[in-house]
Short mmCIF file of C-alpha atoms in Angstrom, two decimals:
data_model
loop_
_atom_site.label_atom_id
_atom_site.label_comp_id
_atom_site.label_asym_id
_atom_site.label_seq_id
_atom_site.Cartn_x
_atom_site.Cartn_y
_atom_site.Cartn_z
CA UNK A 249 0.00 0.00 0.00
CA UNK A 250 1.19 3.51 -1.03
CA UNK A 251 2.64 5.44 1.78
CA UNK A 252 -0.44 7.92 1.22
CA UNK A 253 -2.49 5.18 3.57
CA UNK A 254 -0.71 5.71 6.34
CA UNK A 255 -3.37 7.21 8.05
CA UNK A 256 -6.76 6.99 8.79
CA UNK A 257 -7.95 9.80 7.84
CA UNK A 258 -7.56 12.34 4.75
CA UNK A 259 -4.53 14.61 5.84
CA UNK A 260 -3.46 17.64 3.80
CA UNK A 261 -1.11 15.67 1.60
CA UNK A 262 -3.88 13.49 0.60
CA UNK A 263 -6.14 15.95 0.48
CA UNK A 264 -3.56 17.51 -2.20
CA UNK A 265 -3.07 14.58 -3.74
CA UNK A 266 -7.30 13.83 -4.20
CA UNK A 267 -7.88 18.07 -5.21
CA UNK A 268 -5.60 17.09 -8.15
CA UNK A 269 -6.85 14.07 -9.58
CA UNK A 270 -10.52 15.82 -9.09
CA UNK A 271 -8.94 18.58 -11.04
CA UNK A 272 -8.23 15.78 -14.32
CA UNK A 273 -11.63 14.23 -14.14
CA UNK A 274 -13.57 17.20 -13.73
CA UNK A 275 -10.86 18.81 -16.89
CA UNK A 276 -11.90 16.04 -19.05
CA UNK A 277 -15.94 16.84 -18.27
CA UNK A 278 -15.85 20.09 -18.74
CA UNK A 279 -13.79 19.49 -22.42
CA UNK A 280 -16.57 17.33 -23.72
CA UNK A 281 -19.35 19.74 -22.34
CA UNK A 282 -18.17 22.49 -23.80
CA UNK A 283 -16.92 21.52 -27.35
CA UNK A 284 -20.95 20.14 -27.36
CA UNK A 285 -22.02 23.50 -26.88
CA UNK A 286 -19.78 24.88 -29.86
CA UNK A 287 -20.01 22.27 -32.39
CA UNK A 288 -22.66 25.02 -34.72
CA UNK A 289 -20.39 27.79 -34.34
CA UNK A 290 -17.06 25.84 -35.14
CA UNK A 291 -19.45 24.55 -38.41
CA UNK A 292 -19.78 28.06 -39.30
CA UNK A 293 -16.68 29.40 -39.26
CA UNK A 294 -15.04 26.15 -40.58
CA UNK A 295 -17.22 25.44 -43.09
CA UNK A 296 -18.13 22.15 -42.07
CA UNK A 297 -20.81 19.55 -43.45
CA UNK A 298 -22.57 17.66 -40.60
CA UNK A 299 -20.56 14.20 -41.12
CA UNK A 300 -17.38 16.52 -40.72
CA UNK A 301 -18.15 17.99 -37.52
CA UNK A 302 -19.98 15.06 -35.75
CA UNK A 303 -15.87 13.49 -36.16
CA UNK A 304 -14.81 16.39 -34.19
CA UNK A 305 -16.82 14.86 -31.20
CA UNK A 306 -15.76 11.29 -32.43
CA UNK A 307 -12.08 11.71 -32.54
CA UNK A 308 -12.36 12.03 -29.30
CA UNK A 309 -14.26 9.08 -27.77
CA UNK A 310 -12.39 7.13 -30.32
CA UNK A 311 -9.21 7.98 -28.95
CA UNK A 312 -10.20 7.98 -25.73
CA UNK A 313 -12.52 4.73 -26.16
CA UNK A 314 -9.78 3.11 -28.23
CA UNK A 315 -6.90 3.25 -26.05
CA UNK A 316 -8.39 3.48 -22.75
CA UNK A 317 -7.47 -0.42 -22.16
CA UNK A 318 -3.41 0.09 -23.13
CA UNK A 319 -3.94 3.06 -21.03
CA UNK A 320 -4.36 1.51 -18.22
CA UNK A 321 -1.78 -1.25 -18.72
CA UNK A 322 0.75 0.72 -19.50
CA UNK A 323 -0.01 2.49 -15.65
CA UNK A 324 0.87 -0.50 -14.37
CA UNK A 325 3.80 -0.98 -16.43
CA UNK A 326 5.64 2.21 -16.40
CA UNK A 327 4.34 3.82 -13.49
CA UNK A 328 1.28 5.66 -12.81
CA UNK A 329 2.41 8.79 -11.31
CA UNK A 330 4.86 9.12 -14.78
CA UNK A 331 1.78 8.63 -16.96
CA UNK A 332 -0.36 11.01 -15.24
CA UNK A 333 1.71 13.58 -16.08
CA UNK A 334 2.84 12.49 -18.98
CA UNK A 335 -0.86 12.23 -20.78
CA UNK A 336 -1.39 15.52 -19.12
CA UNK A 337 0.98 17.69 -20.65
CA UNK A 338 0.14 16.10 -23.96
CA UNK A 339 -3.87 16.88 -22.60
CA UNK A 340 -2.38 20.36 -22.49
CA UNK A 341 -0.60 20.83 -25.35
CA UNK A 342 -3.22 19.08 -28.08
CA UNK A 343 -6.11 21.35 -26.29
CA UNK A 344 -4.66 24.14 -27.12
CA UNK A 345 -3.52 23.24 -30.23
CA UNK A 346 -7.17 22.47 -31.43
CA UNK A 347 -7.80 26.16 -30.47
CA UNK A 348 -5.23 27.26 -33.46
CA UNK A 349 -7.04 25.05 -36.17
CA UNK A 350 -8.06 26.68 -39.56
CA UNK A 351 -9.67 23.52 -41.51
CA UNK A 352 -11.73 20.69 -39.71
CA UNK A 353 -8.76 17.63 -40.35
CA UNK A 354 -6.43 19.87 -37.96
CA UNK A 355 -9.27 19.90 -35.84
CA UNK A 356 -9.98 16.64 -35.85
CA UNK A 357 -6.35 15.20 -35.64
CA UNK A 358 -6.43 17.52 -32.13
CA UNK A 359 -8.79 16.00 -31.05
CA UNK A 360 -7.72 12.05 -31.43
CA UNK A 361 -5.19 12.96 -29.77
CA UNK A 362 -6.64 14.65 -26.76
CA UNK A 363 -8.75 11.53 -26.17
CA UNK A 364 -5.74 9.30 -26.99
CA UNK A 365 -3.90 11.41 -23.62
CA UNK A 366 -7.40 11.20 -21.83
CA UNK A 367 -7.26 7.47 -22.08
CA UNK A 368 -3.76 6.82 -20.56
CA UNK A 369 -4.21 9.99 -17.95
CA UNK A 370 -7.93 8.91 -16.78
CA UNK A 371 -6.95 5.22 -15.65
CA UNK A 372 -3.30 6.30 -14.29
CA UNK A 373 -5.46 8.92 -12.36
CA UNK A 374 -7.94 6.60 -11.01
CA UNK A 375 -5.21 3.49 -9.78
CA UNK A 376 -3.67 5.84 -8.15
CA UNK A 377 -6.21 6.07 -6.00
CA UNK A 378 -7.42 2.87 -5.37
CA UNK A 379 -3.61 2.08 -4.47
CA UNK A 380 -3.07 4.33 -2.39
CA UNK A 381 -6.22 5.09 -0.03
CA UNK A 382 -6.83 2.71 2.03
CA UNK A 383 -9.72 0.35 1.71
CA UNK A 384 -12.67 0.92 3.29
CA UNK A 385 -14.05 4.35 4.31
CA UNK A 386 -10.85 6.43 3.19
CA UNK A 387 -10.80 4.91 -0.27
CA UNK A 388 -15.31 5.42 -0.64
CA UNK A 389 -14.47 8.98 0.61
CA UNK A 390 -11.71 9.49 -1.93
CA UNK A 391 -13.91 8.26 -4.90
CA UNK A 392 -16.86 9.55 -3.86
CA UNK A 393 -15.53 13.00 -4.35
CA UNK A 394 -13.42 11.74 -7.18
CA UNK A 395 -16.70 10.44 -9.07
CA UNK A 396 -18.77 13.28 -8.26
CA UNK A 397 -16.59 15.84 -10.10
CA UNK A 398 -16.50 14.20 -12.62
CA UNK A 399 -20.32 15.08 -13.17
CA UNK A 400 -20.14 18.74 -11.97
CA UNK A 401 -17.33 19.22 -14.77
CA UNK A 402 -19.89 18.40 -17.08
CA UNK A 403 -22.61 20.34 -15.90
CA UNK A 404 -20.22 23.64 -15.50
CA UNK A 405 -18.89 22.77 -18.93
CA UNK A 406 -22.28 23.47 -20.24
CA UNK A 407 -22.71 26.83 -19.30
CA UNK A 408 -19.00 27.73 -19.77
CA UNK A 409 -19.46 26.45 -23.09
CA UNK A 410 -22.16 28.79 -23.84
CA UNK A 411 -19.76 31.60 -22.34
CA UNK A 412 -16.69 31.05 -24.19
CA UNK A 413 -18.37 30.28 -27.51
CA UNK A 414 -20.16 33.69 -26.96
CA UNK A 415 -16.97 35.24 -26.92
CA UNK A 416 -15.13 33.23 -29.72
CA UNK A 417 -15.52 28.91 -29.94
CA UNK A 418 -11.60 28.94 -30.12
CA UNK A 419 -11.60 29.82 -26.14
CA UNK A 420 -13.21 26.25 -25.58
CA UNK A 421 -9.90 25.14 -26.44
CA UNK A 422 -8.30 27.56 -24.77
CA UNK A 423 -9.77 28.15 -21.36
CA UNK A 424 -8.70 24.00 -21.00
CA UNK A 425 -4.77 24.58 -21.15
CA UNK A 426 -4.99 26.84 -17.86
CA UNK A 427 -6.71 24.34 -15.89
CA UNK A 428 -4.51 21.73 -17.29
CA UNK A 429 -1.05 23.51 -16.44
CA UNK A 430 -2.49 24.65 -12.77
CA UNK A 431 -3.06 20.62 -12.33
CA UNK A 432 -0.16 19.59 -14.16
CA UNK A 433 2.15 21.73 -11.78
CA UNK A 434 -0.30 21.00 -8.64
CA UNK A 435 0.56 17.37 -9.92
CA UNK A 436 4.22 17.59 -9.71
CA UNK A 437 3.64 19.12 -6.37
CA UNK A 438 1.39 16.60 -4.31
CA UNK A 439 1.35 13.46 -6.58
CA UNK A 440 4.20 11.63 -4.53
CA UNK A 441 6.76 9.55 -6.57
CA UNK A 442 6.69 6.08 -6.66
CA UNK A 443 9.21 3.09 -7.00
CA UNK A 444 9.90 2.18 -10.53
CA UNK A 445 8.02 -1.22 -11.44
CA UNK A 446 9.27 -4.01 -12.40
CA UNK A 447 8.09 -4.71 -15.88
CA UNK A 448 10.57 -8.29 -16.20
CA UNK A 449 8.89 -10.36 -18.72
CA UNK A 450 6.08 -8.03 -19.18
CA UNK A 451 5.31 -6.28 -22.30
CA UNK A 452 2.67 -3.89 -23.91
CA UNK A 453 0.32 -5.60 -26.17
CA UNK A 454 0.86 -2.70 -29.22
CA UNK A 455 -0.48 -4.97 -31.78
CA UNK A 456 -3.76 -4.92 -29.42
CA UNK A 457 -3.95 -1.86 -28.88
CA UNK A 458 -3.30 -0.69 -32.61
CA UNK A 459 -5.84 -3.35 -34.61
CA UNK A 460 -8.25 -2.93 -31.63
CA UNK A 461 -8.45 1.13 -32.44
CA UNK A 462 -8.77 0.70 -35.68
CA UNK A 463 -11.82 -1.84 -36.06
CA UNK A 464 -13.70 0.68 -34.09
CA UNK A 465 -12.35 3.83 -36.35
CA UNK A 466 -13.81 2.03 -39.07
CA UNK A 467 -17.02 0.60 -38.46
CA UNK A 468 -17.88 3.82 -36.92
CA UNK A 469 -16.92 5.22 -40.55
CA UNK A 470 -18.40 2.96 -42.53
CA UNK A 471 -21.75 3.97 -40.30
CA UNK A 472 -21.65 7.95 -40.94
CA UNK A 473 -20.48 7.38 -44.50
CA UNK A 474 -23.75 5.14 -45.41
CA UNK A 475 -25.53 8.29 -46.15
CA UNK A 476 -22.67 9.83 -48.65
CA UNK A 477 -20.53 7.67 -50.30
CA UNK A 478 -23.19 5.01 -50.97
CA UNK A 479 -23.83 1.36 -49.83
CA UNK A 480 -20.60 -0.44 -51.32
CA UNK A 481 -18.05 1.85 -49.96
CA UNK A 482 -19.79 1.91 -46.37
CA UNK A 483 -19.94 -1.90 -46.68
CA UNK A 484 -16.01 -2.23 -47.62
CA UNK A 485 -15.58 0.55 -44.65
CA UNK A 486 -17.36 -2.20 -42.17
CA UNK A 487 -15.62 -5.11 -43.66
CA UNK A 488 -12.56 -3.44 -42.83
CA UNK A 489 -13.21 -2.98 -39.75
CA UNK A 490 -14.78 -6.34 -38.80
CA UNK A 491 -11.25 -7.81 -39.84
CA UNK A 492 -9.49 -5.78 -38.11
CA UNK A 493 -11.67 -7.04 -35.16
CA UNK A 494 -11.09 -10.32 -36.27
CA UNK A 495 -7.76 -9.98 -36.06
CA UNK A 496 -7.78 -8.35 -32.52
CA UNK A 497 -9.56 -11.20 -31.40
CA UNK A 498 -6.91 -13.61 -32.86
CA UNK A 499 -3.92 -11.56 -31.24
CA UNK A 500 -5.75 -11.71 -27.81
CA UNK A 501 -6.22 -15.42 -27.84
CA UNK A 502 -2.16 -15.84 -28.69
CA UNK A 503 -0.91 -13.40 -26.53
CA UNK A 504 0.78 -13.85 -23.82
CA UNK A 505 0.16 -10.63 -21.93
CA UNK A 506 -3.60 -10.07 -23.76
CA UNK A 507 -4.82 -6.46 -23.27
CA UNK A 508 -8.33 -8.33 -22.88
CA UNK A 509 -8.10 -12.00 -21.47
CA UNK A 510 -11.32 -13.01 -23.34
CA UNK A 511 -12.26 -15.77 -21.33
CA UNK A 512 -13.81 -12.75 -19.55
CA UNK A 513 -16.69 -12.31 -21.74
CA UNK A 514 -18.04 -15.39 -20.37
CA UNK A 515 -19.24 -13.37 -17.28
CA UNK A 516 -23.04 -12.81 -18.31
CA UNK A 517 -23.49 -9.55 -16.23
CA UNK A 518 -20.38 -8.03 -17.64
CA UNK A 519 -21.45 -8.38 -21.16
CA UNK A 520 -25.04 -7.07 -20.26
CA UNK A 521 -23.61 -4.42 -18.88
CA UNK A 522 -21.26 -3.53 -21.39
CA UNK A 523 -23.68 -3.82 -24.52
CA UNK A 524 -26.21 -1.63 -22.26
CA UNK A 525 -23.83 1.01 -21.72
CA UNK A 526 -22.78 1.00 -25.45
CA UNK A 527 -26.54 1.01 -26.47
CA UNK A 528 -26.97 3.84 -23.82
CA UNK A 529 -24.04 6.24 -24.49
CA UNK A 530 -25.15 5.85 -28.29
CA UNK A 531 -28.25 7.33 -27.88
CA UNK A 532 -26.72 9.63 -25.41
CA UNK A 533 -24.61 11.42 -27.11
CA UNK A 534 -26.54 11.20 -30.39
CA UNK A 535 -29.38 12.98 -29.00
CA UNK A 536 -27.38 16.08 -27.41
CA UNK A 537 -25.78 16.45 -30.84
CA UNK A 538 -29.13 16.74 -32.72
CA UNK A 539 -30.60 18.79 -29.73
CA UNK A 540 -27.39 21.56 -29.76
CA UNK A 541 -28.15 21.91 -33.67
CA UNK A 542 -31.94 22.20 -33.67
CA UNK A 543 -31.85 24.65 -30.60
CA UNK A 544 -28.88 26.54 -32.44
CA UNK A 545 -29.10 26.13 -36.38
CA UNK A 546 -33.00 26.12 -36.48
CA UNK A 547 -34.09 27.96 -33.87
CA UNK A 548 -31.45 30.35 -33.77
CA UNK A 549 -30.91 29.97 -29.97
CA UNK A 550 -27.29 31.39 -28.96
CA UNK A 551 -24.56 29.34 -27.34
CA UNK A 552 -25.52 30.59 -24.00
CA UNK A 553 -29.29 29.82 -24.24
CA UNK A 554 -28.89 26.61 -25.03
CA UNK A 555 -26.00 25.87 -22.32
CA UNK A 556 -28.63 26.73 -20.05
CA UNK A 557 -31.44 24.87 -21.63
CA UNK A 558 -29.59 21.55 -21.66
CA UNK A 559 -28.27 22.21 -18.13
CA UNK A 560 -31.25 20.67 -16.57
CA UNK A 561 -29.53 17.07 -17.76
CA UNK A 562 -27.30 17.83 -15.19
CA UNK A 563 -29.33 17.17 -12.45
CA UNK A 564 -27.87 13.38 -12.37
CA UNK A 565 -24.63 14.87 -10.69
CA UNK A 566 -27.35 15.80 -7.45
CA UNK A 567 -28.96 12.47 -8.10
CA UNK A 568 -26.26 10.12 -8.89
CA UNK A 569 -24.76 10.24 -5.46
CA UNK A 570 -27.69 10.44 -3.43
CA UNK A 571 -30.75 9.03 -4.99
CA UNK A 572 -29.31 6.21 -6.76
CA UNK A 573 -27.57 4.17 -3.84
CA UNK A 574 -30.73 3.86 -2.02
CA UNK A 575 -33.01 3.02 -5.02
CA UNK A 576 -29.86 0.40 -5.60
CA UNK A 577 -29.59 -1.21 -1.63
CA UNK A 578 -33.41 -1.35 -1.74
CA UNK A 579 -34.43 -2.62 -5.49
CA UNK A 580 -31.07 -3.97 -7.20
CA UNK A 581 -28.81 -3.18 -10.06
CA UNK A 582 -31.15 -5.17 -12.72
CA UNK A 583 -34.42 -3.38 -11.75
CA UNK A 584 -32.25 0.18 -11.16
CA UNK A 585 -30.74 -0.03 -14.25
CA UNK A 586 -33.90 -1.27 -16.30
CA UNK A 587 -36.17 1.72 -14.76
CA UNK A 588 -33.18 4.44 -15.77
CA UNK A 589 -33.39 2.86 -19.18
CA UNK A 590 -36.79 3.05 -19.78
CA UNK A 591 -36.80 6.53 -18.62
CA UNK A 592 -34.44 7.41 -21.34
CA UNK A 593 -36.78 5.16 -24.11
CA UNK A 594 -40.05 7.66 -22.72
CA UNK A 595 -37.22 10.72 -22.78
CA UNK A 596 -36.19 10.51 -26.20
CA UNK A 597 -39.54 9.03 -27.07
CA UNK A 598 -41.28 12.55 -25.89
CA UNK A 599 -39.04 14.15 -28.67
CA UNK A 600 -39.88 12.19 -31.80
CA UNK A 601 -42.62 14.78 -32.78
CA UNK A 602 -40.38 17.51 -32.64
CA UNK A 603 -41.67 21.04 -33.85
CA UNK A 604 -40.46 23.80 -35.46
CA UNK A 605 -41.40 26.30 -32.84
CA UNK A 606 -41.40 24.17 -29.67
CA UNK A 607 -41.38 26.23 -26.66
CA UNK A 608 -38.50 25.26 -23.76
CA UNK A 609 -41.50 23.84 -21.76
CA UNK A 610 -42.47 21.65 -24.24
CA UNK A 611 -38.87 20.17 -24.18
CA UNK A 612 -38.33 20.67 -20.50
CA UNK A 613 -39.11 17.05 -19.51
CA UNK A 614 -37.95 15.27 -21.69
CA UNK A 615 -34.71 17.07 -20.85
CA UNK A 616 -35.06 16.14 -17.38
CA UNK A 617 -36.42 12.89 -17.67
CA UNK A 618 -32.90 12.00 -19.64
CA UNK A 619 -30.89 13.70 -16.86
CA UNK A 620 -32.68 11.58 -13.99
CA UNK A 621 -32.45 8.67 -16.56
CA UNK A 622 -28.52 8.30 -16.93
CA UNK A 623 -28.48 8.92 -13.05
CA UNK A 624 -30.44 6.07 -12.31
CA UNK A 625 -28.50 4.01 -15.27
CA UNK A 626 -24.65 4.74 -15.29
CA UNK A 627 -23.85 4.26 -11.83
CA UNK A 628 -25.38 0.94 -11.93
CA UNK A 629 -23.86 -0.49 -14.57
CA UNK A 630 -20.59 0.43 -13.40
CA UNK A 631 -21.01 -1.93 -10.51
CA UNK A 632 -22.59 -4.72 -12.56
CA UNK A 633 -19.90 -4.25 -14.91
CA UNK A 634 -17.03 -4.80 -12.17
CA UNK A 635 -19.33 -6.77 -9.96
CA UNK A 636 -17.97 -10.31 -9.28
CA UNK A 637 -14.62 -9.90 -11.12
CA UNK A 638 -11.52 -10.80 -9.43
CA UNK A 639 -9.42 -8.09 -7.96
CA UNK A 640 -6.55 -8.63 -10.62
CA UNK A 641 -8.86 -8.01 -13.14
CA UNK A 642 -10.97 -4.71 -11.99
CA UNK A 643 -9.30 -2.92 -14.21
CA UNK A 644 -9.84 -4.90 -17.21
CA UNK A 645 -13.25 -5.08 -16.62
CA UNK A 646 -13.34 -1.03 -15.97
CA UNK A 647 -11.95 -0.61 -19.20
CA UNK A 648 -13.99 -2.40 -20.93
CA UNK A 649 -17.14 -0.62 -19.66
CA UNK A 650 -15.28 2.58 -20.69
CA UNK A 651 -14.19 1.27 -23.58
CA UNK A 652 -17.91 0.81 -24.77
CA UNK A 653 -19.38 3.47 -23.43
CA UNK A 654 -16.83 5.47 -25.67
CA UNK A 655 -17.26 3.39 -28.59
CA UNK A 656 -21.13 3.53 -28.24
CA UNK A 657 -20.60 7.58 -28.26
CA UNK A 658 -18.80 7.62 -31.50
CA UNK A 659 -21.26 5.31 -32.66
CA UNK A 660 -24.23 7.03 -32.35
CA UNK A 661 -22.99 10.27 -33.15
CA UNK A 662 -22.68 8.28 -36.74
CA UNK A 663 -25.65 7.08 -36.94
CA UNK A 664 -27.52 10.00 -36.17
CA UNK A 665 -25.78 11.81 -38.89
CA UNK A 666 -26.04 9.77 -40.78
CA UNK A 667 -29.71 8.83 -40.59
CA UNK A 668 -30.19 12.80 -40.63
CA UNK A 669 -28.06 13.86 -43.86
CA UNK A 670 -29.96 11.01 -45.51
CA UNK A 671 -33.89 12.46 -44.56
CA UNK A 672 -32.58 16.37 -45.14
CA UNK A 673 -33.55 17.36 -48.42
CA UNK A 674 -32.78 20.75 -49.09
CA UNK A 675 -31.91 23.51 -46.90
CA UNK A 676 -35.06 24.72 -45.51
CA UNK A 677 -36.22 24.65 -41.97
CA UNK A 678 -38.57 22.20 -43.07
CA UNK A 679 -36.21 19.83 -44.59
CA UNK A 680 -33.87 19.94 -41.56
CA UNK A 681 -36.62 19.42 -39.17
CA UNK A 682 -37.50 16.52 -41.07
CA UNK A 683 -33.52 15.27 -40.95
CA UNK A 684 -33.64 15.96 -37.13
CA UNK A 685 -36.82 14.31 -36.36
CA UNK A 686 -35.45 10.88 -38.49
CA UNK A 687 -32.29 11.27 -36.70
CA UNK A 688 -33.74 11.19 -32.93
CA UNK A 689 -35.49 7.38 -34.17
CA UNK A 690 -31.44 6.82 -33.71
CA UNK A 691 -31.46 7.39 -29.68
CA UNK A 692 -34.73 6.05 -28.94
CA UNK A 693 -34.09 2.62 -30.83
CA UNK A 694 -30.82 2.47 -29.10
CA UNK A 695 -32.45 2.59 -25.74
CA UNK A 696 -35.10 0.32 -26.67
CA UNK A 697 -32.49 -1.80 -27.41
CA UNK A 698 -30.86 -1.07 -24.54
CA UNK A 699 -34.14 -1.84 -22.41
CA UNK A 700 -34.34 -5.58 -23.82
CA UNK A 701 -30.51 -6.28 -23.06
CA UNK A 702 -30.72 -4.82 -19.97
CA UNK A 703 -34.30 -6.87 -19.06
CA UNK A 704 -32.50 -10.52 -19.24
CA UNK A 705 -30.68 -8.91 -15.96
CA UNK A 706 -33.75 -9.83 -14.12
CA UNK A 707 -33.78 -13.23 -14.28
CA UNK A 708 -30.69 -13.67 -12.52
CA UNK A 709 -30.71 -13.74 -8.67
CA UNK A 710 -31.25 -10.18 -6.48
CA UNK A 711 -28.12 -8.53 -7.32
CA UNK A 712 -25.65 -8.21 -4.60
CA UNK A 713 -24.85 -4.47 -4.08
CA UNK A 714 -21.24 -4.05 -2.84
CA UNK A 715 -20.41 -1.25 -0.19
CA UNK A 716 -19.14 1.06 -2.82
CA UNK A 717 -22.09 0.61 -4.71
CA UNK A 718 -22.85 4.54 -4.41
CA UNK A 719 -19.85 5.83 -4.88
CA UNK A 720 -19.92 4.96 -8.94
CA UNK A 721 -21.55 8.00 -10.15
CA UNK A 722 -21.53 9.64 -13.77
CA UNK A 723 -18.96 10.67 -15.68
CA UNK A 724 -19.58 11.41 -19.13
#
């Protein structure tokens, strides 16, 4: 146990130590929440088409989704401390450098790699907790505040979205590389060094890693380009990408040092869980991105109107940690989860007959049915995602959850646009309403979906609900 355990309760070093790994979660929620808010206005002065800028939100969670298992591997290999900071400064410098971008491939590029430093940083950040608080009441204090940043950043990156863009959408990119370097040096202040590990006869599995990445790069190309390039190209695109999954799959089995031991994927509940939160973050995500341009492109709303319109979604970070547990110790993950996905089938359901002129009440709770809806369904499936898995394997097991979730964001941004370029004819408000009201069938199938994976769940036995079964609250 790290020498931060020493004592029993959180003294100023810790307390240090826990302000700056906060500071990186709550830095990568207020990223995401703010580039939402700016995706019209970085359209506009770009010159983007619709499939171009729903890549600038899935560079990201590619990146981020892609390498999120090496990530956390290669903390254990090389140390976690050293790839904190590491993955931070390139956070730091790729942020900013996204801010600087004069055509949407530079743009894009920035991104990837953001999400690629996101995905080594986020699991470094996190083990370095769990190693070294100690068990028990220390550690559920530590990621209790840990987990509940995470969801403020996104709910204050909503409305500083709306701000910055209002001055200029290149400050989105900006305003990130000062929080970054104040945690970055608070970092190399309070995160205390650790002993180099011993990485005899252990390797990184690269060719993982790499073939993984790109299966999911292209099938979730071969998805957004069904609706331009036509059905043999998006076809070859998937193709691709299956064999490259394929292969992945192959490389796993004769590895030695597998970045997923896939023997693993027997675990019922763990695959539930993990096609549930892929199904879940698809429609997730895919809905906000239709919602930012209708509010924006055909309603004319500003940047900071509809921040504050899609702030009520944020109500899950008040929920997550105080709601949820109890509906969890008294009903179950299965039934928990199931209720917060059918909430999100009646949320996105209430949106299908989207009008032209729909006042904020009209859309008001829908908005807030979605927010209590991931509250009652993230947290959940975190723990019946990890649930049962041996301790040498928790981290596997986290990543994988991540790794869908991230993958089921880029996924659905795809289809959306996709589904929506391919119903827009023209450039009337008409014929985009029509494009946005095809591309919300998108989220609501997904849940459904969702909803029927999630339903086998309950024919299992009363789930179990571990002691740290509230402290896994959102983080988007």
């Amino acid at each position: 146990m790290s020498a931060l355990s020493t004592s029993n309760g959180l003294d100023a070093r810790k307390w240090g130590v826990l302000l700056v790994l906060c500071g990186a979660i709550f830095l990568e929620g207020i990223d995401v929440a703010m580039l939402n808010v700016a995706l019209p206005a970085i359209r506009a002065d770009l010159g983007l088409s619709t499939g171009e800028l729903q890549w600038v939100m899935s560079a990201y969670v590619l990146g981020y989704g892609g390498f999120m298992l090496l990530g956390g591997r290669a903390a254990d290999l090389f140390g976690r401390r050293q790839m904190f900071i590491l993955w931070l400064t390139v956070f730091l410098l790729f942020s900013g450098l996204g801010g600087f971008a004069t055509e949407g491939w530079m743009l894009i590029v920035a991104r990837f790699i953001t999400g690629v430093s996101a995905a080594f940083m986020t699991p470094a950040g996190l083990s370095i907790i769990t190693t070294g608080f100690a068990e028990g009441p220390e550690r559920n204090k530590a990621l209790l505040l840990y987990s509940g940043t995470a969801a403020g950043g996104f709910t204050i990156g909503l409305v500083a979205g709306g701000l910055l863009t209002a001055v200029g959408w290149r400050w989105v990119f900006f305003a990130p590389v000062v929080l970054s370097f104040l945690i970055l040096v608070a970092a190399l202040a309070y995160v205390p060094k650790s002993e180099r590990p011993d990485r005899t006869g252990q390797r990184v599995d690269a060719a993982g890693a790499v073939t993984v990445t790109l299966a999911l790069v292209l099938i979730v190309l071969g998805v957004e380009r069904a609706a331009h390039s036509g059905i043999t190209t998006s076809a070859a695109t998937l193709t691709a990408g299956l064999a490259f999954l394929v292969t992945f799959l192959v490389i796993e089995r004769r590895s030695a040092e597998p970045l997923v031991r896939l023997g693993i994927l027997r675990n019922g509940p763990l695959v539930r869980a993990n096609l549930s939160a892929m199904l879940f973050a698809a429609g997730f995500f895919g809905f906000q991105f239709l919602v930012v341009l209708y509010l924006q492109e055909l309603r004319d709303w500003s940047p900071l109107q509809t921040s504050f319109a899609m702030l009520v979604i944020g109500i899950d970070a008040i929920l997550s940690p105080t709601l949820t547990p109890r509906l969890v110790n008294r009903f179950g993950n299965a039934a928990v989860i199931l209720g917060g996905l059918l909430l999100a089938v009646l949320s996105y359901g209430l949106f299908l007959p989207l009008g032209a002129d729909w006042s904020y009440a009209a859309m008001f709770p829908g908005l807030v049915i979605l927010g209590l809806a991931f509250s009652l369904a993230y947290g959940p499936l975190t723990i019946a995602a990890t649930e049962g898995i041996a301790e040498e394997e928790q981290g596997l097991a986290g990543g994988l959850l991540y790794t869908a979730f991230q993958f089921g964001a880029a996924l659905g941004l795809s289809a959306v646009t996709a589904v929506s370029v391919a119903a827009t004819h023209g450039e009337s408000p008409a014929a985009l309403l029509d494009g946005y009201r095809a591309g919300l069938l998108v989220p609501f199938a997904a849940a459904v979906l969702a909803t029927v994976v999630s339903a086998f769940g309950l024919r299992s036995r009363r789930d179990t609900v571990p002691e740290r079964a509230g402290l896994t609250v959102s983080s988007r």
